Coordinates of C-alpha atoms and ligand atoms in Angstrom, one line a residue:
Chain A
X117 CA -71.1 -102.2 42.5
X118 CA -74.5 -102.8 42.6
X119 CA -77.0 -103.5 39.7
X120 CA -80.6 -102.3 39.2
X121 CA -82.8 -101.2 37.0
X122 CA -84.4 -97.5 36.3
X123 CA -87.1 -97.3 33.9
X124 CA -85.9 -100.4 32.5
X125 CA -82.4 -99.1 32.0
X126 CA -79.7 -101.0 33.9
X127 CA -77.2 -99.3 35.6
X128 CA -74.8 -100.4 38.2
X129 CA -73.7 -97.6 40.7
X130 CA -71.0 -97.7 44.0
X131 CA -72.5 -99.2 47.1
X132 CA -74.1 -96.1 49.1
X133 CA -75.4 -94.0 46.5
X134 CA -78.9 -93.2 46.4
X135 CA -81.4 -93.8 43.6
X136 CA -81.5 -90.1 43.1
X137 CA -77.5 -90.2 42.1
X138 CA -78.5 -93.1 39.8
X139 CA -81.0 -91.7 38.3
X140 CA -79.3 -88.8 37.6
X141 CA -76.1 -90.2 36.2
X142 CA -78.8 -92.1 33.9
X143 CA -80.5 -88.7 32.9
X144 CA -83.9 -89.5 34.4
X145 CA -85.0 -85.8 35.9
X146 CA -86.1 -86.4 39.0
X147 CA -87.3 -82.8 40.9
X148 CA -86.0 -81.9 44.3
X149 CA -86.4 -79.7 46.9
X150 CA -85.0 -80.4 50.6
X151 CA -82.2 -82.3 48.8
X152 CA -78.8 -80.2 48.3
X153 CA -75.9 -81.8 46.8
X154 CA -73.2 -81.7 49.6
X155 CA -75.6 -82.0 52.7
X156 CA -77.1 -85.2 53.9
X157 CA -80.0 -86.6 52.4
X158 CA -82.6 -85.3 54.5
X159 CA -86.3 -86.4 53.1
X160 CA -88.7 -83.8 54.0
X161 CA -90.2 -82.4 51.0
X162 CA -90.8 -85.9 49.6
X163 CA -90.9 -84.1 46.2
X164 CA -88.0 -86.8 44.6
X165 CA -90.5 -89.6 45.1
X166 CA -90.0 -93.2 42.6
X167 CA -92.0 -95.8 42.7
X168 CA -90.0 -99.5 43.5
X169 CA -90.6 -103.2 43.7
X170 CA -93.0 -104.8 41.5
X171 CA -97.1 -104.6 41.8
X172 CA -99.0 -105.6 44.4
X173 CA -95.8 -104.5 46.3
X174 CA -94.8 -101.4 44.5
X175 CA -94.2 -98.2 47.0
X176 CA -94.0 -94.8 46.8
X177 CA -89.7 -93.9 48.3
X178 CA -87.9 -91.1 48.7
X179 CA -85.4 -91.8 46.0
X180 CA -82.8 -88.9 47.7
X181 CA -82.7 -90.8 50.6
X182 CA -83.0 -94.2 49.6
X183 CA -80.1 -95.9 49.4
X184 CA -79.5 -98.7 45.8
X185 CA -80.4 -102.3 46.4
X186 CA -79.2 -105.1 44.4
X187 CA -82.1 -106.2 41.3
X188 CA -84.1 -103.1 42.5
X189 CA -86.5 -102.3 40.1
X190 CA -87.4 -98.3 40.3
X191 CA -90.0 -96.1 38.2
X192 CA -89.2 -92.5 38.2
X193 CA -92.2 -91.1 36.0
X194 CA -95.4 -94.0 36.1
X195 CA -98.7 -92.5 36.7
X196 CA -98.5 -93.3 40.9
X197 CA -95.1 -91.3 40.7
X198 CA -96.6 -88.1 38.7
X199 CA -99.8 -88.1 41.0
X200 CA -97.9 -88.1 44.0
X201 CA -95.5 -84.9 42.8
X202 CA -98.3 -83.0 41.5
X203 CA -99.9 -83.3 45.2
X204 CA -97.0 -82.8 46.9
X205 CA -96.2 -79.6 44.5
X206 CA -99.9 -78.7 45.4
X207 CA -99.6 -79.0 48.7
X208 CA -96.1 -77.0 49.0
X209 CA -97.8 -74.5 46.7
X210 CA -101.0 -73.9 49.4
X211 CA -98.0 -73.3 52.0
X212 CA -95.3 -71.1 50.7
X213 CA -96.8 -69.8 47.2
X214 CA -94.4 -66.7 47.5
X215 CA -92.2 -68.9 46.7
X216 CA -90.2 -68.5 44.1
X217 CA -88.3 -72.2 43.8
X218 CA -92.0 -73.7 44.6
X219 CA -93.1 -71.3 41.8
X220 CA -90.8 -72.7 39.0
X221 CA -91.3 -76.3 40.3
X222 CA -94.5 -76.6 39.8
X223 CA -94.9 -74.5 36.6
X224 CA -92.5 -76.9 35.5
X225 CA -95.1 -79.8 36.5
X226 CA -97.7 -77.8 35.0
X227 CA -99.7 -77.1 38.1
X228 CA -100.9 -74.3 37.5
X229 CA -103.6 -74.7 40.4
X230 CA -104.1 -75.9 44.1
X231 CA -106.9 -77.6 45.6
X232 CA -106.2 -77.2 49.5
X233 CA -106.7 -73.8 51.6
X234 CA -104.1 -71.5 50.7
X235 CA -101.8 -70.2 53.6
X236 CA -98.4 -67.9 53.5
X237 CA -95.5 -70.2 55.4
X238 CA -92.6 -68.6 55.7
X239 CA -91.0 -72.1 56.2
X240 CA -91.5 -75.1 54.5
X241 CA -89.6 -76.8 57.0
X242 CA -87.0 -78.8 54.1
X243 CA -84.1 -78.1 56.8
X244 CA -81.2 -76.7 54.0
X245 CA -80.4 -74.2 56.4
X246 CA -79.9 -76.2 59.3
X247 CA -77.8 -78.9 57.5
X248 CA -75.6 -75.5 55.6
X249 CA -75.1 -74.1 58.9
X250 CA -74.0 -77.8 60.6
X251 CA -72.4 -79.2 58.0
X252 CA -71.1 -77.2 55.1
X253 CA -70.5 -73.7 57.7
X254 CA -69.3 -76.2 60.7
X255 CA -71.3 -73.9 63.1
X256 CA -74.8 -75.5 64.0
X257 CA -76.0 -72.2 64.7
X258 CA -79.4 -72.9 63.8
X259 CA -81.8 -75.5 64.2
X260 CA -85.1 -77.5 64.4
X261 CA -87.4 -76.6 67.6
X262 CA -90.8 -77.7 68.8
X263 CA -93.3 -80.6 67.0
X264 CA -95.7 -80.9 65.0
X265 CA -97.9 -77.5 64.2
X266 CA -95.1 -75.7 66.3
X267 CA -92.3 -76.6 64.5
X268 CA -89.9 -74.1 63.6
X269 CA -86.1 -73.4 62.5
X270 CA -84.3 -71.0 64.7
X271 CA -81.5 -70.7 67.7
X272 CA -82.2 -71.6 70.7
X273 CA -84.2 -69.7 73.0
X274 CA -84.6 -67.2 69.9
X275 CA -81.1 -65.3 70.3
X276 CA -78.2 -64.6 68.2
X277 CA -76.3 -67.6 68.8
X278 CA -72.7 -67.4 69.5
X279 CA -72.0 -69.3 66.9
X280 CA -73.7 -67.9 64.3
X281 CA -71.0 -65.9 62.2
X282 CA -73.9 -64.2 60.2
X283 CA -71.9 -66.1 57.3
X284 CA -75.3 -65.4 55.5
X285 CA -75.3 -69.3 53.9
X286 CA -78.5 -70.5 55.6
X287 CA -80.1 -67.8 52.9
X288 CA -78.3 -68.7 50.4
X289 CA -79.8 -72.4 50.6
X290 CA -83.5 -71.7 51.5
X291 CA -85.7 -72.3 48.6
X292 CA -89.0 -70.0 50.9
X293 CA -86.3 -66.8 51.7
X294 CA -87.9 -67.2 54.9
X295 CA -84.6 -66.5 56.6
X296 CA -84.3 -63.2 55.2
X297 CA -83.3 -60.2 57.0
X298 CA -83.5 -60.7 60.3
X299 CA -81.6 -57.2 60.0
X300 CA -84.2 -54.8 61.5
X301 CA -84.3 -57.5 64.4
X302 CA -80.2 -57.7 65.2
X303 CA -80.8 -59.6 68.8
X304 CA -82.5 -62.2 66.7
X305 CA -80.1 -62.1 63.6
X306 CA -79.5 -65.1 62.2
X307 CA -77.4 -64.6 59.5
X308 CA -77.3 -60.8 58.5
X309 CA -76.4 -61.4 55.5
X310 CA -77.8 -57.9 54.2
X311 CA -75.9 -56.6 57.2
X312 CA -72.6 -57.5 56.3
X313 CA -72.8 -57.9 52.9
X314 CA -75.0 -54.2 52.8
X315 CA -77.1 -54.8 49.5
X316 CA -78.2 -52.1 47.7
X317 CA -81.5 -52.2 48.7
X318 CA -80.6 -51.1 52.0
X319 CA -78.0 -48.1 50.7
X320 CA -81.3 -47.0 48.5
X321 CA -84.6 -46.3 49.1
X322 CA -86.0 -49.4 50.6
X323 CA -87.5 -51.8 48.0
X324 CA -86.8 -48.6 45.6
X325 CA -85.6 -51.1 43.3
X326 CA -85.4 -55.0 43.9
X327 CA -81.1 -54.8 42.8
X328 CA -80.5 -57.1 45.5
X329 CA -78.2 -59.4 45.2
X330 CA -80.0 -61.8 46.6
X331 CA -83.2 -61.7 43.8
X332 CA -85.9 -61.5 44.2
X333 CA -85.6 -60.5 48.0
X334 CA -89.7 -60.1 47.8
X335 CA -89.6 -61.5 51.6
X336 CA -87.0 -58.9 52.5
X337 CA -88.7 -57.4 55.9
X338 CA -87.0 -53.8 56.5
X339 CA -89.3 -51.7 57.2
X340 CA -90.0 -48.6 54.8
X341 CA -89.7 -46.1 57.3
Chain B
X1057 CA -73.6 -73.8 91.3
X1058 CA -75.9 -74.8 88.9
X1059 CA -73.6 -75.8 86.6
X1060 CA -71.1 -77.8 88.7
X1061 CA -74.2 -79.5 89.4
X1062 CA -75.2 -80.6 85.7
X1063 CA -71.7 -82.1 85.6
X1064 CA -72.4 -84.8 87.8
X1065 CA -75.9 -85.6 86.0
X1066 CA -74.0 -85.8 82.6
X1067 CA -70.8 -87.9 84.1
X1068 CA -73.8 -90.3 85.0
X1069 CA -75.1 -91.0 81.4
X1070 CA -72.3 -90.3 79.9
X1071 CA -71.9 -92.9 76.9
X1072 CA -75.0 -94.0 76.8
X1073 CA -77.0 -94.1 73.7
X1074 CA -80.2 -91.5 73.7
X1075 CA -78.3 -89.9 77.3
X1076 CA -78.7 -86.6 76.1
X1077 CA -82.7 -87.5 77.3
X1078 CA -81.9 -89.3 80.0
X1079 CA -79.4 -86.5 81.1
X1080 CA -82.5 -83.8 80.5
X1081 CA -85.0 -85.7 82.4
X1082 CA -82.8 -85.9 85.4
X1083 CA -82.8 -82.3 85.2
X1084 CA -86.3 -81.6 84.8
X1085 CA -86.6 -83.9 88.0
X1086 CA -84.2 -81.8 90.1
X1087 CA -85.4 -78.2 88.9
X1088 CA -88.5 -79.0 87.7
X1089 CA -88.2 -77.3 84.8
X1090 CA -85.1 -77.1 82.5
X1091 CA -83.6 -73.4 82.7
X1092 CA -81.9 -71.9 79.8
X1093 CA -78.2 -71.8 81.9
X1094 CA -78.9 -75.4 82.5
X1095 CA -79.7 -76.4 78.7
X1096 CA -76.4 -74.0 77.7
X1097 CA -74.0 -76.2 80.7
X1098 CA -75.3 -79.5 79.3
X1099 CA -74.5 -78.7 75.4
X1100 CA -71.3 -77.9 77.1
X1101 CA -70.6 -80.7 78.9
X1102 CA -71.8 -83.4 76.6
X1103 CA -70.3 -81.8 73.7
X1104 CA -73.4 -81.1 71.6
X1105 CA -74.2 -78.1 70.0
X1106 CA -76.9 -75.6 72.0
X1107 CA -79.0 -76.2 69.0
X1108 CA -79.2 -79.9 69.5
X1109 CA -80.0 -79.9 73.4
X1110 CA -82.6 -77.2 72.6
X1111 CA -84.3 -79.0 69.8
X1112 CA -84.7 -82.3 72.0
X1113 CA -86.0 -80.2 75.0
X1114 CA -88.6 -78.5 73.1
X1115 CA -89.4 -81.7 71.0
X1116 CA -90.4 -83.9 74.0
X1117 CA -93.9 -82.0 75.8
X1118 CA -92.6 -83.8 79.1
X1119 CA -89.8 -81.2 79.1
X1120 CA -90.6 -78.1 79.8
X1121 CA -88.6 -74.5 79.4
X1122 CA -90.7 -72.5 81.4
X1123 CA -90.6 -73.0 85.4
X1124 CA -93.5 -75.3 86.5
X1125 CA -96.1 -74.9 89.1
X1126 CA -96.2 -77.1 92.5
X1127 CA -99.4 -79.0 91.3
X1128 CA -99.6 -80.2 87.6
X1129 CA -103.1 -80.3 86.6
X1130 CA -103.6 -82.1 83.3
X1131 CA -107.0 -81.7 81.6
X1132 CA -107.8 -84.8 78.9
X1133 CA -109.1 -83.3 75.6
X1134 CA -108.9 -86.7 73.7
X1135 CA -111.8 -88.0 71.9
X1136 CA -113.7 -89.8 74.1
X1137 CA -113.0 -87.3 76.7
X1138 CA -113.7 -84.5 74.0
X1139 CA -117.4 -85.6 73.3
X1140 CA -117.7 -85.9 77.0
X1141 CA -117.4 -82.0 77.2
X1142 CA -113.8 -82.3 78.3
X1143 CA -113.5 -78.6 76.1
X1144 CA -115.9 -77.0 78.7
X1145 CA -113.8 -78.4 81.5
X1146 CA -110.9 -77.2 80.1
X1147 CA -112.1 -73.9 79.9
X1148 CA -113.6 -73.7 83.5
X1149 CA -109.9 -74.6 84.8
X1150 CA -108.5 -72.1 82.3
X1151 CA -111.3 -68.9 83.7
X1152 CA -110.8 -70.3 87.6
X1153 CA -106.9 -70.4 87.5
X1154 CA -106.5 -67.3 84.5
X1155 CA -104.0 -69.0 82.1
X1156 CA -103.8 -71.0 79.1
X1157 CA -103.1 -74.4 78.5
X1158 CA -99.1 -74.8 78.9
X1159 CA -99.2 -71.8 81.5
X1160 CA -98.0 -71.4 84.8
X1161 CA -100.4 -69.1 87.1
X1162 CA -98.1 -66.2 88.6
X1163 CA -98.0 -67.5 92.4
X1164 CA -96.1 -70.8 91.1
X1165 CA -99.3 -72.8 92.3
X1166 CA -100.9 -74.4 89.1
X1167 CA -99.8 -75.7 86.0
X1168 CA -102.1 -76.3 83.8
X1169 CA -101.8 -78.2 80.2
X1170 CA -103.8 -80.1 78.2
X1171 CA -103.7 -84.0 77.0
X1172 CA -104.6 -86.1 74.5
X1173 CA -105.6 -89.4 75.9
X1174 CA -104.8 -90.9 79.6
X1175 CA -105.9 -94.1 78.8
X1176 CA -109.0 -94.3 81.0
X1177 CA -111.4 -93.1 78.5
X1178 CA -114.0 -94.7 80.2
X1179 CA -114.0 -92.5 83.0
X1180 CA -114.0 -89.4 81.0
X1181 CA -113.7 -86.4 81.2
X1182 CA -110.5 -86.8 83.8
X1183 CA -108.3 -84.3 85.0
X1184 CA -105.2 -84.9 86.7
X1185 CA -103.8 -83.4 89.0
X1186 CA -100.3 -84.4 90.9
X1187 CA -101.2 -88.2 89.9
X1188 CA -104.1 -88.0 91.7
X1189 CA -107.0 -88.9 88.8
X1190 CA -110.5 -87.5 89.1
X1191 CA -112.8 -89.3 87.0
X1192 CA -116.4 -87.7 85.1
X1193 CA -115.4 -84.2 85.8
X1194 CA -117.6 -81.6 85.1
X1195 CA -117.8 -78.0 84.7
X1196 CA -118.8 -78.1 88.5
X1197 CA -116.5 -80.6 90.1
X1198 CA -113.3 -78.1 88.9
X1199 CA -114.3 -75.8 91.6
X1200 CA -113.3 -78.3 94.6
X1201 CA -110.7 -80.1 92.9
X1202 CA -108.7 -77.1 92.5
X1203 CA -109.6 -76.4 96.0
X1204 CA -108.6 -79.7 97.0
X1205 CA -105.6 -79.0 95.3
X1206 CA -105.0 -76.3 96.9
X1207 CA -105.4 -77.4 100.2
X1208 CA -103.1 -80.5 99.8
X1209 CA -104.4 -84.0 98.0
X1210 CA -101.8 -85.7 100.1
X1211 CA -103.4 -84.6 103.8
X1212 CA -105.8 -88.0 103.1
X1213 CA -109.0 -88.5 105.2
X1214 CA -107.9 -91.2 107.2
X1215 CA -111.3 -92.1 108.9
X1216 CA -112.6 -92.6 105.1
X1217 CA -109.7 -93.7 103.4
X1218 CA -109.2 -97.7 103.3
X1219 CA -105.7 -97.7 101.6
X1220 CA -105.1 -96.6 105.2
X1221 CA -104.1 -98.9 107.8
X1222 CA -102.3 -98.9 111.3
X1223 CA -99.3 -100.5 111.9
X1224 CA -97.0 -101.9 114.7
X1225 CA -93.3 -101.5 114.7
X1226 CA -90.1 -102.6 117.0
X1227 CA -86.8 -101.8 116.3
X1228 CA -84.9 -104.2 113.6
X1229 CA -82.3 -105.1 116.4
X1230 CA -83.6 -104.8 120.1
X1231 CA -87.0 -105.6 118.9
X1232 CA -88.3 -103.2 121.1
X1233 CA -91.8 -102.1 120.1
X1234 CA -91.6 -98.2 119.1
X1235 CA -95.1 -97.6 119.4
X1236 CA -95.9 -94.4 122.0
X1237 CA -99.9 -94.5 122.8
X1238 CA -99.6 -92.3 125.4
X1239 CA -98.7 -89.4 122.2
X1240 CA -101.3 -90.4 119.5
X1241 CA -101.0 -89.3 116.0
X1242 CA -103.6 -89.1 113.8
X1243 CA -105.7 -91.0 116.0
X1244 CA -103.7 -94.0 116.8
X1245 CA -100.2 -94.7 119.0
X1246 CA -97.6 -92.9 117.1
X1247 CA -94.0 -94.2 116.4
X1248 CA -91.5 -93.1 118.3
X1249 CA -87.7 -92.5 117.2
X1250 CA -84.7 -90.8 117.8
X1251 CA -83.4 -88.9 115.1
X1252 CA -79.9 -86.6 114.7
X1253 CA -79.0 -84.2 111.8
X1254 CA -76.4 -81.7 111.9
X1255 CA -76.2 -80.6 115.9
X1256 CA -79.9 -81.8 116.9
X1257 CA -80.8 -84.7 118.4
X1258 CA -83.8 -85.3 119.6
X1259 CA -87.1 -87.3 119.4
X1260 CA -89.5 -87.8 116.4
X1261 CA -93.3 -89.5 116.5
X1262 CA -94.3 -90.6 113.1
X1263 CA -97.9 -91.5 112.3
X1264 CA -98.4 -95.0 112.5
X1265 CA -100.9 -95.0 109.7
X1266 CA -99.5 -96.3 106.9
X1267 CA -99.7 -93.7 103.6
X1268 CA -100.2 -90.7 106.6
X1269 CA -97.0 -88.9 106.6
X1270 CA -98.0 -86.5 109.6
X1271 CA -95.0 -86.3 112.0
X1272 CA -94.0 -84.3 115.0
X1273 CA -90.4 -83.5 115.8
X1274 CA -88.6 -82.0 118.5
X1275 CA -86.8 -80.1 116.3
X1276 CA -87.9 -78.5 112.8
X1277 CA -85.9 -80.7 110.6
X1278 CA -85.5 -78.8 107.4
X1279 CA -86.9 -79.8 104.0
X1280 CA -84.9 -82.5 102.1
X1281 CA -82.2 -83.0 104.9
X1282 CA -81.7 -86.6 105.4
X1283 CA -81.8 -87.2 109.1
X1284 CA -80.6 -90.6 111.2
X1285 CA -83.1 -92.6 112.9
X1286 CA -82.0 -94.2 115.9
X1287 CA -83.8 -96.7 117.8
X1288 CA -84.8 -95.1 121.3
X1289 CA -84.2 -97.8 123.5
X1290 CA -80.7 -99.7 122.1
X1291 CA -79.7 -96.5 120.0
X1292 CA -79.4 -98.8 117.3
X1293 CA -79.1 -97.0 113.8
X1294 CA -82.1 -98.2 112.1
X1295 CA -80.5 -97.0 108.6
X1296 CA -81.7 -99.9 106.0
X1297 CA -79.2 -100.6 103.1
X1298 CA -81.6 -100.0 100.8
X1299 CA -82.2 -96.5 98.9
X1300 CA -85.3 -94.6 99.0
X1301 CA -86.9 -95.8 95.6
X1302 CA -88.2 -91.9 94.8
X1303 CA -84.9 -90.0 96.0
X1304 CA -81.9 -92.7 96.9
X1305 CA -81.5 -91.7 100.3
X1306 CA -81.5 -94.3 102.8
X1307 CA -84.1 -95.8 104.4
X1308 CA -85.0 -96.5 107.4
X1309 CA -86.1 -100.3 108.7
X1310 CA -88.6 -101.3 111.0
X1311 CA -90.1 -104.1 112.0
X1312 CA -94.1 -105.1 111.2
X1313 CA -95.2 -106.9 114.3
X1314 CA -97.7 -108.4 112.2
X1315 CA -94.9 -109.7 110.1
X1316 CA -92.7 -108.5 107.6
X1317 CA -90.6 -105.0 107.8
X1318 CA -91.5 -101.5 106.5
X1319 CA -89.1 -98.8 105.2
X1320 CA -89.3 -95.3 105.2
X1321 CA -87.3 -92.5 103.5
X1322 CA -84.8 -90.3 105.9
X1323 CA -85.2 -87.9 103.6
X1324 CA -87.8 -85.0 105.1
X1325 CA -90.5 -84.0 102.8
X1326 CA -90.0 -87.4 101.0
X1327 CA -92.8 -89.8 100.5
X1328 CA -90.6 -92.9 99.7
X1329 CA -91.9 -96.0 102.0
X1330 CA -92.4 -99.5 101.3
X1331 CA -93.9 -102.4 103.4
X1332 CA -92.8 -105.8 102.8
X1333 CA -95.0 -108.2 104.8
X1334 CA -92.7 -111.2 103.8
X1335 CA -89.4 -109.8 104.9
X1336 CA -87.4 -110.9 102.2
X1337 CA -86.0 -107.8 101.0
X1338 CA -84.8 -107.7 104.8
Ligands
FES1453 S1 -85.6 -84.1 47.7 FE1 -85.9 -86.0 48.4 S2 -87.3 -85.7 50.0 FE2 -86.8 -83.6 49.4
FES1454 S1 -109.8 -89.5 75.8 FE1 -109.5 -88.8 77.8 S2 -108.7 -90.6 78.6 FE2 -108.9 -91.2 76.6

């Protein structure tokens, strides 16, 4: 077991487990966004930020990923921490403001507002989807491609993978609903999971009204005609 | 088959940590470009998913998916090239071959990307092309270095060139000279050998110019067949145990009459060579 302290609090926790699972078990609400319970810690959205260590050496970590250390001394709420969310928050807001998990998180954080160019990603890049399809669905159908600016999630070469068993989980996980229907594209299908599943809103008129399953399916891309 | 032929690059590195790169760059070596059958055997072979291989081959700008070009030109746009008007450079290669950056043009001749940094910023603008750096390049100079290109960078001038010397060689065992003067190449006495492949056996003059690879052949040996040299006078096999340092073929040994031995590739169309003027890797 190892010891440390959370907002003062002590709390000993298993060897291995991150300062987010301490936290939690403590109650401290920490917000997440990449992180999933049942995939591996990834650390991309940064969102679960807590400050450690002691000043002048405090630092910002990702507490998801960041495993507990002996005496370690962690800050889930000081003014450093909430600064850092609310930019992060601000920032995922200019990318993917459709969306609707990004929409409650902030709202929650009271930003109402964001300071930086506003831009429609479908992706936020947090990975879910490729760590669902890997680990939890066993069939690595989908992954990351490209750097930088040209990052993107997707099969290879931009094909219906053979893998892929259009199980539909990578969009259950995404927190944009990027991945959605890929079902007026079927050589590029990811998951079809309107295609196998057949929501309503495909039986209906399109978009005649939103009774999908998968609300809100705003992103949902069938065409009207 | 392509495929068969992945097998033996992965067998190579297989076990090794990070040998899914190594494994790739081998590839890209051999077809010069890493084709989507050949990314779907090595996810195979290795055991990795398709979605792995693929993210590492478009994560790393060395590899490339699309088939390359046979020159390379890289155009600097870093910062000190930048305010040197590397953008306009840029652009002139981009209107005088008709692609974009990361493009190959349609008759396989030019790639052309763009850089961030060489290293010799304060030479800029430079363009690369092939290895071959060309220093303060303006908007005017792309004209004849694509031309130059075009044309061949490796047919060097050998009256101005200084890298370029003559040399004397005798064969490692009879220490007969091989020098023919009464068949100049390139100006100077050429070298003269036997060489076999397949049914052929005839004689071959090389240049003796060292860094000229001009050579004359009874027969026309074809590209990448690795030939046997043979000494003309004691038939001597002049095969080196070394491996060419570019492709592993043998080499061939001669001796430096100034001193010292000089190897060359068997391998047509390859550049390998070294000189050693001591002799000690003899
Ligand atoms: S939840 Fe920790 S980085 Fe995304
Ligand atoms: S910026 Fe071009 S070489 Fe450094």
């Amino acid at each position: 077991m190892v010891d440390l302290k959370i907002n003062g609090l002590h709390v000993s926790m298993p060897e291995g487990s991150t300062l987010l699972e301490a936290a939690r078990f403590l109650g401290f609400p920490i917000p997440t966004l990449c992180h999933m319970d049942g995939l591996e810690p990834y650390g991309a959205c940064r969102l679960c930020v807590v400050e450690i260590g002691r000043e002048p050496k405090a630092r910002l970590v990702t507490a998801c990923t960041y495993p507990v250390q002996e005496g370690l001394e962690v800050r889930t709420a000081s003014s450093r921490v909430l600064r850092a969310r609310v930019m992060i928050l601000e920032l995922l807001l200019a990318s993917c403001p459709q969306s609707r998990t990004i929409q409650d998180l902030a709202s929650a954080h009271n930003v109402r507002q964001q300071r930086f160019r506003q831009e429609h990603e479908d992706c936020i890049l947090c990975g879910r989807c490729v760590r669902m399809c890997k680990e939890q669905m066993m069939a690595g159908a989908i992954g990351f491609r490209g750097r930088g600016e040209n990052r993107s999630i997707g099969t290879p070469f931009d094909l219906r993978s053979e893998q892929c068993r259009l199980c539909g989980g990578c969009i259950y996980v995404c927190p944009a609903c990027q991945l959605r229907c890929t079902y007026n594209e079927p050589e590029k299908a990811i998951c079809g999971g309107c295609a196998n599943l057949s929501p309503p809103c495909i039986e209906k008129e399109p978009f005649d009204d939103m009774m999908c399953y998968m609300s809100p399916c705003v992103a949902c891309e069938i065409p009207k005609e | 088959m392509r495929t068969d032929e992945v097998q033996g690059f992965v067998d190579r590195h297989v076990g090794e940590r990070g040998g899914l790169i190594s494994i790739l760059e081998d590839m890209q070596a051999r077809y010069g470009y890493l084709p989507a059958d050949v990314l779907r055997a090595v996810a195979e072979r290795t055991g990795q998913s398709l979605t792995d291989v693929y993210g590492v081959a478009t994560f790393y700008k060395s590899f490339s998916l699309k088939p390359r070009g046979k020159h390379l030109c890289s155009v600097c746009v870093g910062t000190a090239c930048h305010v040197r008007r590397a953008p306009m450079v840029a652009r002139e290669v981009e209107r005088r071959l008709g692609i974009r950056p990361g493009d190959t043009t349609a008759d396989r001749e030019f790639t052309l990307e763009t850089v961030n940094c060489l290293g010799a910023c304060a030479l800029g603008p430079i363009v690369v092309v092939d290895g071959h750096y060309f220093s303060a390049v303006t908007t005017g100079k792309v004209k004849d270095i694509l031309e130059q290109t075009r044309a061949g960078l490796d047919r060097v001038d050998v009256k101005t060139d200084r890298r370029i010397f003559p040399v004397t060689v005798s064969c490692s065992r009879c220490n007969h000279s091989l020098m023919d003067a009464a068949h100049p190449i390139d100006g100077s006495p050429s070298i003269r050998v036997t060489v076999s492949f397949k049914r052929h056996h005839g004689w071959l003059r090389l240049s003796s110019l060292y860094g000229s690879y001009t050579l004359e052949c009874e027969y026309e040996i074809p590209m990448d067949a690795v030939v046997d040299f043979f000494c003309p006078h004691c038939h001597a096999d002049l095969k080196s145990a070394a491996g060419c340092p570019e492709c592993g073929a043998p080499m061939v040994a001669m001796i430096v009459r100034a001193g010292g031995i000089v190897q060359v590739c068997s391998r047509r169309g390859c550049k390998g060579h070294m000189l050693d003027l001591n002799g000690s890797g003899f």
